[in-house]
mmCIF file of C-alpha atoms in Angstrom:
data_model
loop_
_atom_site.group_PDB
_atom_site.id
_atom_site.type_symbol
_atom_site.label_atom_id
_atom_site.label_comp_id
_atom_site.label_asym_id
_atom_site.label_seq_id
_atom_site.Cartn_x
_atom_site.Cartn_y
_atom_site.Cartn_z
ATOM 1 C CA UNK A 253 14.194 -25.557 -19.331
ATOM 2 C CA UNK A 254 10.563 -25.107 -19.212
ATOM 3 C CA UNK A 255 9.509 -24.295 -22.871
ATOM 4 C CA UNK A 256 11.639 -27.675 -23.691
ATOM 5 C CA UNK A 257 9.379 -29.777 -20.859
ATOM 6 C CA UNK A 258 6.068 -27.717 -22.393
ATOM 7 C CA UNK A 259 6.546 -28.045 -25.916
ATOM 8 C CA UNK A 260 7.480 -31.956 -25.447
ATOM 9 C CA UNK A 261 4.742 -32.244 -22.984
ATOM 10 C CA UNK A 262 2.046 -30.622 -25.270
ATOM 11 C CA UNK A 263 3.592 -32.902 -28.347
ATOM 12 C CA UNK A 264 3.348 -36.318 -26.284
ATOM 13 C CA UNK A 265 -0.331 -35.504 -25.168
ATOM 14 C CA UNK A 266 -1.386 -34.556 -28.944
ATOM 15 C CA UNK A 267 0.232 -37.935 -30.008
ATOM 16 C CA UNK A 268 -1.767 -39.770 -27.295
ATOM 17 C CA UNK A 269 -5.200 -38.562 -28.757
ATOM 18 C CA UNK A 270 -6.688 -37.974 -25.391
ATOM 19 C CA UNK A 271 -9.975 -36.956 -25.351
ATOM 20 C CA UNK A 272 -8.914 -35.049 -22.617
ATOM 21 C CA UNK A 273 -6.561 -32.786 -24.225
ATOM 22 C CA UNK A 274 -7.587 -29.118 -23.999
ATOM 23 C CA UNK A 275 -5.014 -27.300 -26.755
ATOM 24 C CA UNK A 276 -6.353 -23.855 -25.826
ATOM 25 C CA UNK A 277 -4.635 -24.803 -22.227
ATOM 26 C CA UNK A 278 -1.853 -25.997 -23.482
ATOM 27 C CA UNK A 279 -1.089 -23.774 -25.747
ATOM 28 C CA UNK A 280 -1.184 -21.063 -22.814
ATOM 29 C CA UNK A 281 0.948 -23.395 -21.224
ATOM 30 C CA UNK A 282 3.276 -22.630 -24.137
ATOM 31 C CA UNK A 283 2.735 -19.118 -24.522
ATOM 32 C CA UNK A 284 3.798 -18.481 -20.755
ATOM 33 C CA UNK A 285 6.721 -20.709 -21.154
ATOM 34 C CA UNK A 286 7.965 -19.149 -24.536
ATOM 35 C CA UNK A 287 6.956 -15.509 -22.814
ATOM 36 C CA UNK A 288 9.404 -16.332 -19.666
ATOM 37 C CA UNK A 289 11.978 -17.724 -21.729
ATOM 38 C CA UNK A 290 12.307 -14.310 -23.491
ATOM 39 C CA UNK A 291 10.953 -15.464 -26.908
ATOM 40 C CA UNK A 292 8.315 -12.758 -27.501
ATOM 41 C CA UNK A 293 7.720 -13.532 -30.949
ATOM 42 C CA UNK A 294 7.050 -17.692 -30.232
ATOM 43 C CA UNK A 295 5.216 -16.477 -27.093
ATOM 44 C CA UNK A 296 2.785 -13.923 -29.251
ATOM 45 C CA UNK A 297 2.105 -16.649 -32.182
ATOM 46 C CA UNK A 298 0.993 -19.100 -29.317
ATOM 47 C CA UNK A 299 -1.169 -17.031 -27.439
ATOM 48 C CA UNK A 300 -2.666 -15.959 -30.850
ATOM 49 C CA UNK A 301 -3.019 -19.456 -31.530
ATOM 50 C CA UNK A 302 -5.022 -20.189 -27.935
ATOM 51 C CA UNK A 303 -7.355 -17.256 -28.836
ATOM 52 C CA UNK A 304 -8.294 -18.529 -32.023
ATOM 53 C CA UNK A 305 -8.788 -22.051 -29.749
ATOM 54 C CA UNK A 306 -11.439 -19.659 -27.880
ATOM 55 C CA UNK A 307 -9.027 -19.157 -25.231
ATOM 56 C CA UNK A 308 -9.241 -15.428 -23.691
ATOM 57 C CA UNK A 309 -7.720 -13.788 -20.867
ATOM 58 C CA UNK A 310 -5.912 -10.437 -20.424
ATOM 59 C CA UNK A 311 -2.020 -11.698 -20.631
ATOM 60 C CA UNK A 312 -3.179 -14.107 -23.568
ATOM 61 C CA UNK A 313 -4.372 -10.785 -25.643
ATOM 62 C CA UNK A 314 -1.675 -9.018 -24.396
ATOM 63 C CA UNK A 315 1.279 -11.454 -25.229
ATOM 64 C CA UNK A 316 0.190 -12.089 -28.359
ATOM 65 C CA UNK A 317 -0.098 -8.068 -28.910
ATOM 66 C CA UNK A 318 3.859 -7.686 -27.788
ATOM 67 C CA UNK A 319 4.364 -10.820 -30.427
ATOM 68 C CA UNK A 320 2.810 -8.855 -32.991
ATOM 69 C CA UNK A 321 4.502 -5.766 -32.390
ATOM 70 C CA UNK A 322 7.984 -7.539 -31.703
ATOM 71 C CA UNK A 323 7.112 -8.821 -35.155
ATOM 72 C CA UNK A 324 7.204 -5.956 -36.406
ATOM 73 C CA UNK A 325 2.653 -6.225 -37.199
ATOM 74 C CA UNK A 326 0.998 -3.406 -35.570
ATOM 75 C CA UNK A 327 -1.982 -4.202 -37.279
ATOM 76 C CA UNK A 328 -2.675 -7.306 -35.446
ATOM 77 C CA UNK A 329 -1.197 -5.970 -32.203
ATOM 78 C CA UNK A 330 -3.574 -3.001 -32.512
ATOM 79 C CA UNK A 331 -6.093 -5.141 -33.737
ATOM 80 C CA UNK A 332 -5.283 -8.067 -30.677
ATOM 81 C CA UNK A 333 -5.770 -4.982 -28.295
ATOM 82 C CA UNK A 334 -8.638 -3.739 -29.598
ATOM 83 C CA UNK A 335 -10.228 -7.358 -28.912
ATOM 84 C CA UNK A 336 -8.294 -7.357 -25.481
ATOM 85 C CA UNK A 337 -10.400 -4.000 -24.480
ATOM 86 C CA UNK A 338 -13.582 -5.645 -25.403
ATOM 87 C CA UNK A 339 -13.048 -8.196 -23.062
ATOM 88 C CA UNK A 340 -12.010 -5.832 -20.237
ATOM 89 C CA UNK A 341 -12.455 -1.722 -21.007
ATOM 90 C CA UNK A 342 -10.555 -1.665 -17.242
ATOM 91 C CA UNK A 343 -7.287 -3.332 -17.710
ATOM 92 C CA UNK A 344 -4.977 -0.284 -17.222
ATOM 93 C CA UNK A 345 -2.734 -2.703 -19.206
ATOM 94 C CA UNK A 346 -4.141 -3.000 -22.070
ATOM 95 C CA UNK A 347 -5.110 0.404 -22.405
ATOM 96 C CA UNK A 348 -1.110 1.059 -21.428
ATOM 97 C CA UNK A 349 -0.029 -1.546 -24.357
ATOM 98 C CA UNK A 350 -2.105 -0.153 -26.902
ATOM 99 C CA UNK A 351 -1.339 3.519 -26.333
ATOM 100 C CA UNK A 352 2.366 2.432 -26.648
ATOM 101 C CA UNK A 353 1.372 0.693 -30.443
ATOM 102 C CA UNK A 354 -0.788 3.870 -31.437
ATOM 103 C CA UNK A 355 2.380 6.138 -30.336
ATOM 104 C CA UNK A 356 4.342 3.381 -32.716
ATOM 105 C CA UNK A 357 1.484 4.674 -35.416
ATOM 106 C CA UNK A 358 2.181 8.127 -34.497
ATOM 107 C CA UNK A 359 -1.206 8.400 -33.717
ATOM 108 C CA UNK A 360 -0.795 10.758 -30.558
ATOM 109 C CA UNK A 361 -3.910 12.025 -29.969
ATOM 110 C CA UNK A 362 -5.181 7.960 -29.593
ATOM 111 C CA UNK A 363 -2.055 7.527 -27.189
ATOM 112 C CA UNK A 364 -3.336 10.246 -25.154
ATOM 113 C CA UNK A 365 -7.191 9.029 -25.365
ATOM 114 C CA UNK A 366 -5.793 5.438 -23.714
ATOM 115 C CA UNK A 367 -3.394 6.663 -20.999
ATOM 116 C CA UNK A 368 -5.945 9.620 -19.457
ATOM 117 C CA UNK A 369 -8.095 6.391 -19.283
ATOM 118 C CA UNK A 370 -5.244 4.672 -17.866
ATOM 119 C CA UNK A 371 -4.930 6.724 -15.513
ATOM 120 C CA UNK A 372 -8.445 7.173 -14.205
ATOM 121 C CA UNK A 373 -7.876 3.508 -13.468
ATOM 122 C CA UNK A 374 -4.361 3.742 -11.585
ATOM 123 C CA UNK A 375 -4.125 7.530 -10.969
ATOM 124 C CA UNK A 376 -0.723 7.290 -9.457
ATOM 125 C CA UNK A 377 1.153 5.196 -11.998
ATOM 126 C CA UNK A 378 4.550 6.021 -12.597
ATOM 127 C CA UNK A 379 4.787 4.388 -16.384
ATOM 128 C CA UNK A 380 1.452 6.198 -17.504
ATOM 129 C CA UNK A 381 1.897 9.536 -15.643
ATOM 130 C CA UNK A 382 5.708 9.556 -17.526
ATOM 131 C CA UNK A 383 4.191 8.200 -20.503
ATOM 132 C CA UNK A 384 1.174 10.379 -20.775
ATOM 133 C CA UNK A 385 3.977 13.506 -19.956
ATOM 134 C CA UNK A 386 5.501 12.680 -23.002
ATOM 135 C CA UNK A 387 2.918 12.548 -25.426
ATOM 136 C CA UNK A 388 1.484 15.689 -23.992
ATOM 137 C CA UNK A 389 4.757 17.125 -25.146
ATOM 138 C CA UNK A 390 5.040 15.120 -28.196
ATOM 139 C CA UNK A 391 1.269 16.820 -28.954
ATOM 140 C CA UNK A 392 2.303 20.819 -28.399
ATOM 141 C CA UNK A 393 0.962 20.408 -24.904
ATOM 142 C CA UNK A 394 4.509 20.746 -22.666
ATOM 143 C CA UNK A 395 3.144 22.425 -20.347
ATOM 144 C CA UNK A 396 0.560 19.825 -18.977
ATOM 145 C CA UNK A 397 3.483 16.968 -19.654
ATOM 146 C CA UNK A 398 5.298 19.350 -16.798
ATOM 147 C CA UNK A 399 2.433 19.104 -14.200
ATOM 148 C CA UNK A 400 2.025 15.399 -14.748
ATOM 149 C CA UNK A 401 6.011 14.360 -14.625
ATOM 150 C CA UNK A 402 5.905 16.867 -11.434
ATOM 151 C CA UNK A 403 3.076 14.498 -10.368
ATOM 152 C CA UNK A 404 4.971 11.539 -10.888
ATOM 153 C CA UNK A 405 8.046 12.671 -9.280
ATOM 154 C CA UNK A 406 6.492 14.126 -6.001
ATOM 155 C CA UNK A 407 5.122 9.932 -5.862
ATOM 156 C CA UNK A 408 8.613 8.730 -6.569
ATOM 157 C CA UNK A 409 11.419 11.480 -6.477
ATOM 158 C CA UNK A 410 14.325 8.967 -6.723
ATOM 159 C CA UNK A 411 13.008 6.866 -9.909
ATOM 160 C CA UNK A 412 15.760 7.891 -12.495
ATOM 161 C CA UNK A 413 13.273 7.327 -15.902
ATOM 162 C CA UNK A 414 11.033 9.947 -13.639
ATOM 163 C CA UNK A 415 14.344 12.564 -12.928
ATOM 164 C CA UNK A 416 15.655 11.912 -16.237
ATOM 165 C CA UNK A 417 11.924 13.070 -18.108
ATOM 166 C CA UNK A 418 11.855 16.104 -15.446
ATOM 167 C CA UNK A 419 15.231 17.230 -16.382
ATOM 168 C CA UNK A 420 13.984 17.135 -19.963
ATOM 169 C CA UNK A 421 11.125 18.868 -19.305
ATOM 170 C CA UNK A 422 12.739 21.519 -17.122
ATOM 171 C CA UNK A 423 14.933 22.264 -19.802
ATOM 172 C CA UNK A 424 12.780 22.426 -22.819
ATOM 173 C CA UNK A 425 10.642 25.237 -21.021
ATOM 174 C CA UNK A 426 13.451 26.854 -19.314
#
């Protein structure tokens, strides 16, 4: 399996002493592997770990953000994505990921800050138009969540998460 070959690999090269070893790159070597092999928590410590090896790059912030939050630390996800937007203010992603750890917070009105940024970036977004729906509702505002899951199902009227928060919609304001 590949985390097997990359953690060996990395742990043979570190025993070598080369002067060419680079841990920042392999430790994203290892962050990927761990991320694909479904091990979010492993994946998010080793892309924290390449950061603090001055590593930085958009997935690197972000997987070690999901590690955090898998983890169960939404301080240091929030914190990881806060650093994440520094580097790039427009990664749709990021602002996606950390609108999804402020909702965690129950901070709504900061959910709904990130994904109408979101989705000045990628207006037509199915995850951020459903997303931002339901914080609109979540914030008193059901109405608006209406014309935006209307939005998102006149893109993609046969996506079920998209039918399913229409239906709910529908039926909450009757």
């Amino acid at each position: 399996p590949p985390i097997i070959r990359a953690a060996v690999d990395l742990m043979a090269i570190r025993e070598r002493n080369e002067p060419a070893f680079d841990a920042a790159a392999h430790l994203v070597a290892l962050a990927h592997a761990y991320h694909h092999a479904g091990l979010p928590v492993a994946a998010g410590l080793t892309a924290y770990a390449a950061l603090q090896n001055g590593y930085q790059s958009i997935d690197i912030f972000r997987i070690a953000a999901r590690g955090f939050r898998q983890f169960g630390d939404t301080e240091n996800a929030l914190d990881t994505l806060n650093n994440a937007f520094d580097f790039d203010s427009e990664s749709a992603d990021v602002l996606i990921d950390r609108a999804d750890t402020y909702k965690d917070l129950n901070e709504i009105s900061k959910t709904i800050r990130d994904l109408e940024h979101a989705l000045q970036i990628k207006p037509n977004q199915l995850e951020v138009l459903n997303n931002l729906a339901r914080a609109r509702r979540a914030n008193g505002q059901a109405q608006l969540g209406l014309e935006l899951i209307q939005k998102a199902h006149a893109l993609s009227p046969d996506q079920p998460g998209i039918k399913q928060s229409l239906g709910t919609f529908l039926a909450e304001l009757g």
